[in-house]
Coordinates of C-alpha atoms in Angstrom, one line a residue:
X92 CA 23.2 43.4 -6.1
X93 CA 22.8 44.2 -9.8
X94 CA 24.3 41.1 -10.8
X95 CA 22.1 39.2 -8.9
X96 CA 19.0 41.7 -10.4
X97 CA 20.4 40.8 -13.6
X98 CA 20.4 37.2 -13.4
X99 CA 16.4 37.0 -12.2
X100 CA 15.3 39.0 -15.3
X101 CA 17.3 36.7 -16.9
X102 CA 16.1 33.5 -15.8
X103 CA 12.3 35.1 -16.4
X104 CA 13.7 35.4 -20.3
X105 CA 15.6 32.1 -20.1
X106 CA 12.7 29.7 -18.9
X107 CA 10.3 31.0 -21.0
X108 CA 12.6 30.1 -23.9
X109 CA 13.5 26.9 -22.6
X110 CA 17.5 28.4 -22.5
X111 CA 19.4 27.8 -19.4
X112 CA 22.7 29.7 -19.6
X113 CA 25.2 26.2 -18.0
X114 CA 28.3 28.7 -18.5
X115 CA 27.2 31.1 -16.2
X116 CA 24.8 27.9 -13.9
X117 CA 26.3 28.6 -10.4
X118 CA 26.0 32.3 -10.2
X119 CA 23.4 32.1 -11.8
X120 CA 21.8 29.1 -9.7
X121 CA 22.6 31.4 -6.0
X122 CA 21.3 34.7 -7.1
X123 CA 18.0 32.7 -7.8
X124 CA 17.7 31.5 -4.3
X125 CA 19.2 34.6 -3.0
X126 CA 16.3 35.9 -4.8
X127 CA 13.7 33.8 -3.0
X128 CA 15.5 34.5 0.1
X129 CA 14.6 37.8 0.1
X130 CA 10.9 37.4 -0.6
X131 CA 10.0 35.0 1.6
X132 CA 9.1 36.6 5.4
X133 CA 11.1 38.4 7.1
X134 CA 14.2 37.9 4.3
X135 CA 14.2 41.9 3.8
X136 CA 15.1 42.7 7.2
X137 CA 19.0 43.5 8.4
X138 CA 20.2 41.5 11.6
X139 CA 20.6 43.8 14.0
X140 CA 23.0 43.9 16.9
X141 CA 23.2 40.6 19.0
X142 CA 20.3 39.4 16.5
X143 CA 23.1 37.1 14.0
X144 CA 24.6 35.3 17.3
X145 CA 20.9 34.7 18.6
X146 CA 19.9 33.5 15.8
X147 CA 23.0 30.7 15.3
X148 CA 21.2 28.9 18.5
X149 CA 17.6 29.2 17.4
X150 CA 19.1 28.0 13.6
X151 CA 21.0 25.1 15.1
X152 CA 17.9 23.8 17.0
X153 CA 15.7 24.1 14.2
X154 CA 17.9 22.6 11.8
X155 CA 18.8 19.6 14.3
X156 CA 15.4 18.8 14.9
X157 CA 14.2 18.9 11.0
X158 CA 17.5 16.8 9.6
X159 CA 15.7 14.2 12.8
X160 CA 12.8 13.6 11.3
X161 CA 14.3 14.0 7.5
X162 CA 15.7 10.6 8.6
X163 CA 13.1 9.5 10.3
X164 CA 9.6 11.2 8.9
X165 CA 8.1 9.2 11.9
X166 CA 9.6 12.3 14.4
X167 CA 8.1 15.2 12.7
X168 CA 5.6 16.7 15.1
X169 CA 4.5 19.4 12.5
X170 CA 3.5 16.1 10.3
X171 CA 1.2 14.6 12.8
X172 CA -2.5 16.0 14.8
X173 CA -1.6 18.3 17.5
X174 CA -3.5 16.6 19.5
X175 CA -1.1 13.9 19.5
X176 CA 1.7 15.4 19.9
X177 CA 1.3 18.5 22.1
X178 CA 3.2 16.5 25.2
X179 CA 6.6 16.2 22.7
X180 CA 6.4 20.1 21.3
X181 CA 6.9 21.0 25.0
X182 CA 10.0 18.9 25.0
X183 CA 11.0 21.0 22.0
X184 CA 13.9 23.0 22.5
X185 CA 12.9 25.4 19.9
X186 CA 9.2 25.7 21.5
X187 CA 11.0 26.8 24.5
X188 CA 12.7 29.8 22.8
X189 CA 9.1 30.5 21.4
X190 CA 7.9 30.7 25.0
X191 CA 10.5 33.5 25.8
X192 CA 9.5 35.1 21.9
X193 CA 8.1 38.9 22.7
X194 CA 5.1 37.4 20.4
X195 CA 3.5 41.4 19.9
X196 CA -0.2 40.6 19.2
X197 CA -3.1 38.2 19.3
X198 CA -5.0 39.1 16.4
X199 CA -7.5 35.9 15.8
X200 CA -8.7 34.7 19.0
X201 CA -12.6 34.1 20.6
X202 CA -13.8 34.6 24.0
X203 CA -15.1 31.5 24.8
X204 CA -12.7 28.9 23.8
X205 CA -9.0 30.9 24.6
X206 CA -8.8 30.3 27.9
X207 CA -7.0 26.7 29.1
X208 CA -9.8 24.2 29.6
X209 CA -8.6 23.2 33.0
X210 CA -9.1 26.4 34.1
X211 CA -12.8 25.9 32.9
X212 CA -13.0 22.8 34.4
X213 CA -11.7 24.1 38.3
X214 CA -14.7 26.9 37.7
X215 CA -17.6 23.8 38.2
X216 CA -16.0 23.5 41.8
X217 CA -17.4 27.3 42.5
X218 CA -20.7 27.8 44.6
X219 CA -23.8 27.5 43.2
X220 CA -22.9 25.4 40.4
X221 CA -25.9 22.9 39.6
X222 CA -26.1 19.7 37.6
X223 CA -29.0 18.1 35.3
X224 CA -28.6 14.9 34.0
X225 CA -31.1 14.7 31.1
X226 CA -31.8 11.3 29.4
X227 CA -27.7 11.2 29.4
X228 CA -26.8 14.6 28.3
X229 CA -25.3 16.7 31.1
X230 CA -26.0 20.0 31.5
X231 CA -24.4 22.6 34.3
X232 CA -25.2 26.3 35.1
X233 CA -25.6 28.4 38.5
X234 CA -28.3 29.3 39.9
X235 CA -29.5 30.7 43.1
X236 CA -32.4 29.0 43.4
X237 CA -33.0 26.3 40.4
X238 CA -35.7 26.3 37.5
X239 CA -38.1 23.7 37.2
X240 CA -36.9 23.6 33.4
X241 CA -34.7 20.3 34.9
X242 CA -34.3 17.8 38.0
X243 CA -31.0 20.0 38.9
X244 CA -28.9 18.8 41.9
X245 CA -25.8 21.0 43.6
X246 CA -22.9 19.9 41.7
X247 CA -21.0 20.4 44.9
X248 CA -23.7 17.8 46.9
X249 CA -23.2 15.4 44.2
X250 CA -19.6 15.2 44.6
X251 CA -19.6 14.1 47.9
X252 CA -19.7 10.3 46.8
X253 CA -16.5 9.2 45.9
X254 CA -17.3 7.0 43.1
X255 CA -20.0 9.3 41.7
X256 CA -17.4 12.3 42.0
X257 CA -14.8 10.1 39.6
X258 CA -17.3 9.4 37.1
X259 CA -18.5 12.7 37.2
X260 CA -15.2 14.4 36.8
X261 CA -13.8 12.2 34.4
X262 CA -17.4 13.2 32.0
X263 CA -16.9 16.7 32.7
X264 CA -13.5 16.8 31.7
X265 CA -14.1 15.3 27.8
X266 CA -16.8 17.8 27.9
X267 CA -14.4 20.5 27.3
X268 CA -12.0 19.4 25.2
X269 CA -11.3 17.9 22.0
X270 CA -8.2 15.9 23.3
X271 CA -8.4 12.7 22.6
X272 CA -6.0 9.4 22.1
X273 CA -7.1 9.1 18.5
X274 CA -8.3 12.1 16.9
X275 CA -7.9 10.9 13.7
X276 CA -10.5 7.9 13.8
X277 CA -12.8 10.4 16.3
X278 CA -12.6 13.3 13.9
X279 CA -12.4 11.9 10.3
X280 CA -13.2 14.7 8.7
X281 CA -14.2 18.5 8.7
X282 CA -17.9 17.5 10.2
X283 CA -17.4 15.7 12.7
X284 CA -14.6 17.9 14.2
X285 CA -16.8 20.4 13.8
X286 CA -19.5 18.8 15.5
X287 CA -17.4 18.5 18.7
X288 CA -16.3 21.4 18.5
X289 CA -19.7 23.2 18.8
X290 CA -21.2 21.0 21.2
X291 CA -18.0 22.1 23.8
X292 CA -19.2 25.8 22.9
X293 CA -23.0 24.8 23.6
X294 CA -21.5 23.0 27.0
X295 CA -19.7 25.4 28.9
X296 CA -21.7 28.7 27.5
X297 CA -24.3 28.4 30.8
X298 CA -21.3 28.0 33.1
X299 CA -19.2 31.0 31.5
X300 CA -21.6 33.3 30.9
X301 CA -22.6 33.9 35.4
X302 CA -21.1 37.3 35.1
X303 CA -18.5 37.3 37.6
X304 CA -17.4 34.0 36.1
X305 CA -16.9 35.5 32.7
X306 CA -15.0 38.3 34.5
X307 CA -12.5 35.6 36.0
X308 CA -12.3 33.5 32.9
X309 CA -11.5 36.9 30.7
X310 CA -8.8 37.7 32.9
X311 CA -7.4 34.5 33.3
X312 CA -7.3 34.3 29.6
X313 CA -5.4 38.0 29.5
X314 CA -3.1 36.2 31.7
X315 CA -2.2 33.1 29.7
X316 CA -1.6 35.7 27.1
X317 CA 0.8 38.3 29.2
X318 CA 2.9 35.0 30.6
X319 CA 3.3 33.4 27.3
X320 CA 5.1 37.1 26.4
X321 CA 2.0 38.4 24.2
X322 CA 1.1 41.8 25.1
X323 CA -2.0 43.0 23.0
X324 CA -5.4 41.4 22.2
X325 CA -8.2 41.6 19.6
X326 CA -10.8 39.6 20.4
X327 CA -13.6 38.2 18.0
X328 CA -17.1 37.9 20.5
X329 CA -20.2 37.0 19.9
X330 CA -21.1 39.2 23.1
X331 CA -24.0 36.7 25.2
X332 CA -26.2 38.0 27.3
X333 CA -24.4 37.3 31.2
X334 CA -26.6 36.9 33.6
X335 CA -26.8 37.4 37.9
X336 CA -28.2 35.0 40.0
X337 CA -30.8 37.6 41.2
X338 CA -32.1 37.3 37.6
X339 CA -30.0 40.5 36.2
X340 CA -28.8 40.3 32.7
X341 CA -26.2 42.3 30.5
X342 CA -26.9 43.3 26.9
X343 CA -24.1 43.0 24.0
X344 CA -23.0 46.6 24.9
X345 CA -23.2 46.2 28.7
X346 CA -20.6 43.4 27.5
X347 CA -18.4 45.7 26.0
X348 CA -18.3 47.4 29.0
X349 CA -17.1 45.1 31.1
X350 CA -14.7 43.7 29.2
X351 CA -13.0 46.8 29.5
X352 CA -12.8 47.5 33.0
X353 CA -11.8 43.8 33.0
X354 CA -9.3 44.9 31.1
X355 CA -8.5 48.8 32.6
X356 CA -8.0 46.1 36.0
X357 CA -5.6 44.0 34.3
X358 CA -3.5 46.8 32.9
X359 CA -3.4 48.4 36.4
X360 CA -1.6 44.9 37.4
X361 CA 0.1 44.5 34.2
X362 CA 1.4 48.0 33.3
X363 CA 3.6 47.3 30.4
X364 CA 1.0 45.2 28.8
X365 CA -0.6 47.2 26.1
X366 CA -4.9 46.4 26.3
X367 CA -7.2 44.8 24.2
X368 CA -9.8 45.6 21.7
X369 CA -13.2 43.7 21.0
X370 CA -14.5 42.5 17.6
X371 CA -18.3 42.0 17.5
X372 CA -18.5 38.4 16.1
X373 CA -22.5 37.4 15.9
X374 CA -22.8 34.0 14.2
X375 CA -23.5 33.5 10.8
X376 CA -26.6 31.7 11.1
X377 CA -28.6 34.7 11.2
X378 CA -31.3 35.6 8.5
X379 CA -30.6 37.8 5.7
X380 CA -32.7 40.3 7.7
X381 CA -31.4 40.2 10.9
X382 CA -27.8 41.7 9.9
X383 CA -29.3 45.1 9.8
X384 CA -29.7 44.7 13.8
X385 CA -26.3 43.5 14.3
X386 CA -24.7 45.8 12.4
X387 CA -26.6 48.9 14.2
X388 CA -25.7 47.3 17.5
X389 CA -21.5 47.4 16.4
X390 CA -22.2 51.2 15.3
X391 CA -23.7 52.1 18.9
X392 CA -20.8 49.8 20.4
X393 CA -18.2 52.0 18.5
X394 CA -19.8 54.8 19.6
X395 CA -19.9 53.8 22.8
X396 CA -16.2 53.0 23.0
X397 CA -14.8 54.9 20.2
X398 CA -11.3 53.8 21.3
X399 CA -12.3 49.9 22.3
X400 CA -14.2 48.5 19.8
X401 CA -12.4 47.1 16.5
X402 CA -14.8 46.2 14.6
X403 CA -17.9 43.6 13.2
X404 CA -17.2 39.9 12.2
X405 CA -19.1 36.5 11.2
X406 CA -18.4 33.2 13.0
X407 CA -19.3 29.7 12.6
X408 CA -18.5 27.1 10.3
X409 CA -18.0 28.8 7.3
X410 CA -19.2 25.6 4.9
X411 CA -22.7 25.3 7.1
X412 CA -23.1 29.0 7.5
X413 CA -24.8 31.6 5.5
X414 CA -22.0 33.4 2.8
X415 CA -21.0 37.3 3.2
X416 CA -22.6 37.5 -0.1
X417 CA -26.2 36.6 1.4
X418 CA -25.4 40.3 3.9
X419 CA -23.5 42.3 1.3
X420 CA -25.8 44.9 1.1
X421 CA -26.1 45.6 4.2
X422 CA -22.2 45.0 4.7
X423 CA -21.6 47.2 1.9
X424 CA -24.0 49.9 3.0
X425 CA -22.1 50.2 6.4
X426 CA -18.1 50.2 5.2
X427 CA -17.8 53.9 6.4
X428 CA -19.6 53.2 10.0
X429 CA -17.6 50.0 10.9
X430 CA -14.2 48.1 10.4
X431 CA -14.7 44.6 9.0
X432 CA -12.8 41.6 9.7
X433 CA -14.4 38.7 8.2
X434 CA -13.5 35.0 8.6
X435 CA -13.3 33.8 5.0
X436 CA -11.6 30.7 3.1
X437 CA -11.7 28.6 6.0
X438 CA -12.2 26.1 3.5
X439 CA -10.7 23.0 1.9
X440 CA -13.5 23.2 -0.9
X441 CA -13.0 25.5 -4.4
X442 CA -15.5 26.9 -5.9
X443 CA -18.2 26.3 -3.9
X444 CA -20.3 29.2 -2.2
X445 CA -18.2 29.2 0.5
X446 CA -14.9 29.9 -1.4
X447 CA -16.2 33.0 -2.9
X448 CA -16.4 34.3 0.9
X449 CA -12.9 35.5 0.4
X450 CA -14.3 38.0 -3.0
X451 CA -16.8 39.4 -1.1
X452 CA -14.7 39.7 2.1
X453 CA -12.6 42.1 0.0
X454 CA -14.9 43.6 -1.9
X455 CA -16.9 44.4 1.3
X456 CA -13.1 46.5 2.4
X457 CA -12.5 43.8 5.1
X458 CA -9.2 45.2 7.2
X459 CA -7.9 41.5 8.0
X460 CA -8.7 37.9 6.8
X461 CA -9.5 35.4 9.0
X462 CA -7.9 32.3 8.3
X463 CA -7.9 32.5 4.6
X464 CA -6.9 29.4 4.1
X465 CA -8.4 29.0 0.6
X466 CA -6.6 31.9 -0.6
X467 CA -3.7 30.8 -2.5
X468 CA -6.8 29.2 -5.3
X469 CA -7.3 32.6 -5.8
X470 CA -4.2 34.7 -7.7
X471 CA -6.2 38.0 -8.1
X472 CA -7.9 38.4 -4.4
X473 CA -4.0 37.4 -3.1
X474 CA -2.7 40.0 -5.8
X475 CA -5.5 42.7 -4.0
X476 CA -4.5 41.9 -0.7
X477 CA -0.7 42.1 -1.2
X478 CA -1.2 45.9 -2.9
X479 CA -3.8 46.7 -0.1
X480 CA -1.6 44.9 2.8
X481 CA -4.6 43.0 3.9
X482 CA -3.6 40.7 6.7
X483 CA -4.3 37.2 6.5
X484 CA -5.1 35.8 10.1
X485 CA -2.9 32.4 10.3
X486 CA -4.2 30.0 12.6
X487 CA -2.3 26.3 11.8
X488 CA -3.3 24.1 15.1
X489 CA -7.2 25.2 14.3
X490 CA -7.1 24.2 11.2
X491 CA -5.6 20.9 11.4
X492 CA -7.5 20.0 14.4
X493 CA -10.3 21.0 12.5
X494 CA -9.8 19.0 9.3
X495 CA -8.3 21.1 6.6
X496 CA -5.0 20.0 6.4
X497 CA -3.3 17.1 8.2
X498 CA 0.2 17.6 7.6
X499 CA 1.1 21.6 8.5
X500 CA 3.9 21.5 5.1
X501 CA 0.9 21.1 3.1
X502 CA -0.7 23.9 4.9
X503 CA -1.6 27.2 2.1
X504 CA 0.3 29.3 4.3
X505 CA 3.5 28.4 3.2
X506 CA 3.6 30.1 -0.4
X507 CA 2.1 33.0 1.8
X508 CA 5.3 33.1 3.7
X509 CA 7.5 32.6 0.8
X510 CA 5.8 35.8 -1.1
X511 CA 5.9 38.0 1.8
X512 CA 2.4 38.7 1.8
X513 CA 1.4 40.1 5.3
X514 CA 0.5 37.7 7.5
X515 CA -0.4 37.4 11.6
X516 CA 0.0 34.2 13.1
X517 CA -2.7 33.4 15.8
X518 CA -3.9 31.0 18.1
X519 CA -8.2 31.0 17.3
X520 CA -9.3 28.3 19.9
X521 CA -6.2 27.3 22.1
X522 CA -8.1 26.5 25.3
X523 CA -10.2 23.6 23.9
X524 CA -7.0 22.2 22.1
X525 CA -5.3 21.7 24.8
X526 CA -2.7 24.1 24.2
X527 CA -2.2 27.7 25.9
X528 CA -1.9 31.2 24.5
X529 CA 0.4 31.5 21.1
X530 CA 3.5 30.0 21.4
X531 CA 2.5 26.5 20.1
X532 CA 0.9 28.2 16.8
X533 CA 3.9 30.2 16.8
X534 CA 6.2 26.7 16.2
X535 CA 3.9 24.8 14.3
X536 CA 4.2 27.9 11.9
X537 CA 8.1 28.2 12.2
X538 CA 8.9 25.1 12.1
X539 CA 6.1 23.1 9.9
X540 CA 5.0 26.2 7.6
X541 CA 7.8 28.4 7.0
X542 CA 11.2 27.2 5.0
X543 CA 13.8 25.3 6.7
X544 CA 15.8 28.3 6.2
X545 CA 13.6 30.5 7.7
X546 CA 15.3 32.3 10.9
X547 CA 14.9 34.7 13.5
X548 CA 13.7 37.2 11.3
X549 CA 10.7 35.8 10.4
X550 CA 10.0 35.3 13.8
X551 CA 10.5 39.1 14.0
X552 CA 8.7 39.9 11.2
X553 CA 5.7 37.8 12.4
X554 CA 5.6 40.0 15.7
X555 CA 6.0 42.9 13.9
X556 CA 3.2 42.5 11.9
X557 CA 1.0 41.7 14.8
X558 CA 1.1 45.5 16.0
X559 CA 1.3 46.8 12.4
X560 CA -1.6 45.3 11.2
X561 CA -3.7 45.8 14.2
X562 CA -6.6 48.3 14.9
X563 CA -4.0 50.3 17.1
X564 CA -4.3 54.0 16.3
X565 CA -0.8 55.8 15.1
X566 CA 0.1 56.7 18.9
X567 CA -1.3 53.8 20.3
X568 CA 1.0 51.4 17.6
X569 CA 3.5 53.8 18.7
X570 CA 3.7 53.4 22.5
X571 CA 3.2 49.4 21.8
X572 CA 6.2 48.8 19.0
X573 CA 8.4 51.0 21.9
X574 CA 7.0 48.1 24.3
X575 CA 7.8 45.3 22.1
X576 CA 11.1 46.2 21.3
X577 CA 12.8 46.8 24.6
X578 CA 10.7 43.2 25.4
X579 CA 12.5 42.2 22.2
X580 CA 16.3 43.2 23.0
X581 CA 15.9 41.3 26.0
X582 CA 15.0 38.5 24.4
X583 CA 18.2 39.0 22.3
X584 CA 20.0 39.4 25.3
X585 CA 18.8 36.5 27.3
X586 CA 19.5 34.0 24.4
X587 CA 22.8 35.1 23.8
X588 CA 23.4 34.6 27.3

């Protein structure tokens, strides 16, 4: 080992002389990458028992399916829009050890959009579901007795025509999904992805939010998770009103509250899965002078549930929406009251307004970064968040579905893994991409993002870090890594079987 430290203060001397010492080249040459090794995710931990042997299989899939499309670019899925190619990454062998992957923690998710959309669509055969065709744009949402706001028909009357029924199916189904044959000419750039992407959001938000709906579609969505070996949930909401067909509606903090007997029910089913906690995500459309309400609403929430609620967030499109700078004040003002966990650097722009979200999302003591994609532009705000072990939220399909990166090796993230600077890997918007839960970011990450070389470990590591740099409390974190890790040595146990 001190040969190996001696070579790397070496080489720091050596390069910035221009010297490279050829007697010594070789050593010298493998202590470097040994070097890198280390520092890159996961590289500092030991194999454990049954871990090395596991770890040959996963390494010999990997490997076989990257030297593939080495020869043949053409048949790397990593390389291409995963709307394309979701169909082939379930053919993956390596996908399908990430299915059996105790996962740990979903750390970057949002209500509305993490739940499979054909789930959503099999909730527009439920009673009481109406229809409103207006000058072409369709609109559904239940009712007991209809407004006048709209010529609404029974959805469930006007599928009783065959042909109608087709049609109509065939509409709703686009409606809620960005899946598409050619994403690239449909989406060509950040806007227009993002335009989709909202008007789903502004589509299903009458169906979802009929309370005992949102109670089904929550608990379908804890489900997904659970099954897909993910066992712990923080999830960013903007909290809408839910309404009753009688007319009843539920504020933000009525929200809260059933959320978790939502989720006290789904423990009682699940035992060994670990809960959920909510983040308070209004959008960031607001006025400068509305914050102050939103903000008092997350410190009555926490209140409220002390041991629930996470924290405050902002969502939206980040280059659209209004900058944390516009709200520091009032931010800053609150830091002892509430945890932050902003979305910042969800970017492909530097410089701009938008960019300088990630300076005041640290300034402003944020506990996690959301996306962060921008952040490698900016060496001192990565040098704070290293020495503060600020997470940085991870979230590869969203962002190349959404426009910022079209091939996942060019994605920011990987000179994040390479440093070792904490990291979560999460799924943001998995129902509307066609995908489910977090194993398919999970292998877009390991096998597009991360080294070639990059093993088992880092898989561990990633899991790892989804618990440790949660909102867990110290017993809470402590009852969940004891969790994990007997899900874990199974894991070991079944693939060396």
């Amino acid at each position: 080992m001190r040969s190996i430290i001696h070579l790397v203060m070496l080489f720091t001397g050596f390069v910035s002389s221009a010297v490279i010492p050829t007697n010594d080249y070789w050593s010298f040459r493998a202590g470097l990458l040994h070097a890198e090794e280390v520092t890159t995710i996961g590289g500092r931990l030991a194999f454990k028992e049954g871990e090395r042997s596991a770890n040959d299989l996963l390494m010999t899939h990997k490997r076989a399916e990257i030297d593939e499309a080495f020869a043949n670019p053409q048949k790397f899925l990593p390389a291409k829009n995963f709307l394309t190619v979701l169909g082939k990454i379930e053919q993956s062998r390596v996908f399908n050890i990430m299915k059996k992957l105790p996962k740990g923690a979903v750390l970057h998710a949002h209500d509305t959009a993490f739940v499979h959309w054909e789930f959503v669509y099999n909730l527009t055969f439920r009673d009481n579901l109406y229809m409103c065709n207006n000058g072409g744009d369709l609109s559904l949402q239940f009712f007991e007795t209809p407004s006048n706001s709209c010529d609404w028909k029974l959805l469930s009357d006007v599928r009783k025509d065959p042909v109608i029924a087709n049609t109509l199916n065939e509409r709703i189904r686009r409606r809620l999904t960005m899946l598409v044959e050619n994403p690239d000419e449909k989406y060509p750039d950040v806007d227009a992805a993002w335009i989709k992407f909202m008007d789903i959001f502004m589509f299903i938000w009458p169906i979802l939010t009929y309370r005992p709906v949102w109670e089904d579609y929550y608990y379908q969505g804890l489900k997904e998770l659970y099954e897909d070996n993910v066992l712990y949930l923080e999830l960013r909401s903007t909290l809408p009103i839910l309404y009753e067909l009688d007319g009843r509606e539920y504020n933000p903090i009525e929200v809260v509250g059933i959320y978790k007997n939502v989720t006290a029910r789904f423990k009682a089913d699940y035992p060994d899965f670990i809960g959920t906690k909510i983040i308070y995500a209004p959008r960031r459309t607001m006025k400068e002078s509305e914050i102050e309400n939103f903000i008092n609403e997350a410190i009555q929430m926490k209140r409220t549930y002390p041991h629930f609620f996470a924290g405050f967030d902002l969502v939206g499109q980040e280059d659209k929406g209004n900058t944390l700078k516009l709200y520091a004040e009032k931010l800053n003002a609150a830091q002892d009251d509430i945890n932050y966990f902003f979305h910042a650097g969800e970017t492909n722009w530097y410089g701009t307004s938008t960019d300088d979200n990630l300076i005041d999302a640290v300034l402003l003591n944020t506990k996690r970064i959301g996306h962060g994609y921008a952040i490698v532009k900016h060496p001192k705000v990565l040098d704070y968040v290293k020495k503060n072990k600020i997470a940085i939220e991870i979230c590869p399909i969203s962002n190349q579905v959404l426009g910022l990166v079209k091939d996942l090796r060019n994605h920011p993230a990987s000179v994040l893994f390479a440093e070792g600077v904490p990291v979560v890997v999460s799924n943001d918007d998995p129902g509307l991409f066609g995908s489910r839960a977090l194993s398919y970011d999970f292998y877009e990450a390991f096998m597009g993002i991360m080294s070639k070389n990059a093993d088992i470990r880092a898989l561990k590591q990633l899991a790892m870090n989804s618990l440790i740099y949660s909102s867990l409390s110290h017993d809470e974190l402590s009852h969940a890594s004891t969790i994990w890790q007997k899900r874990w040595d199974e894991f070991i146990h079944e693939l060396n079987e």
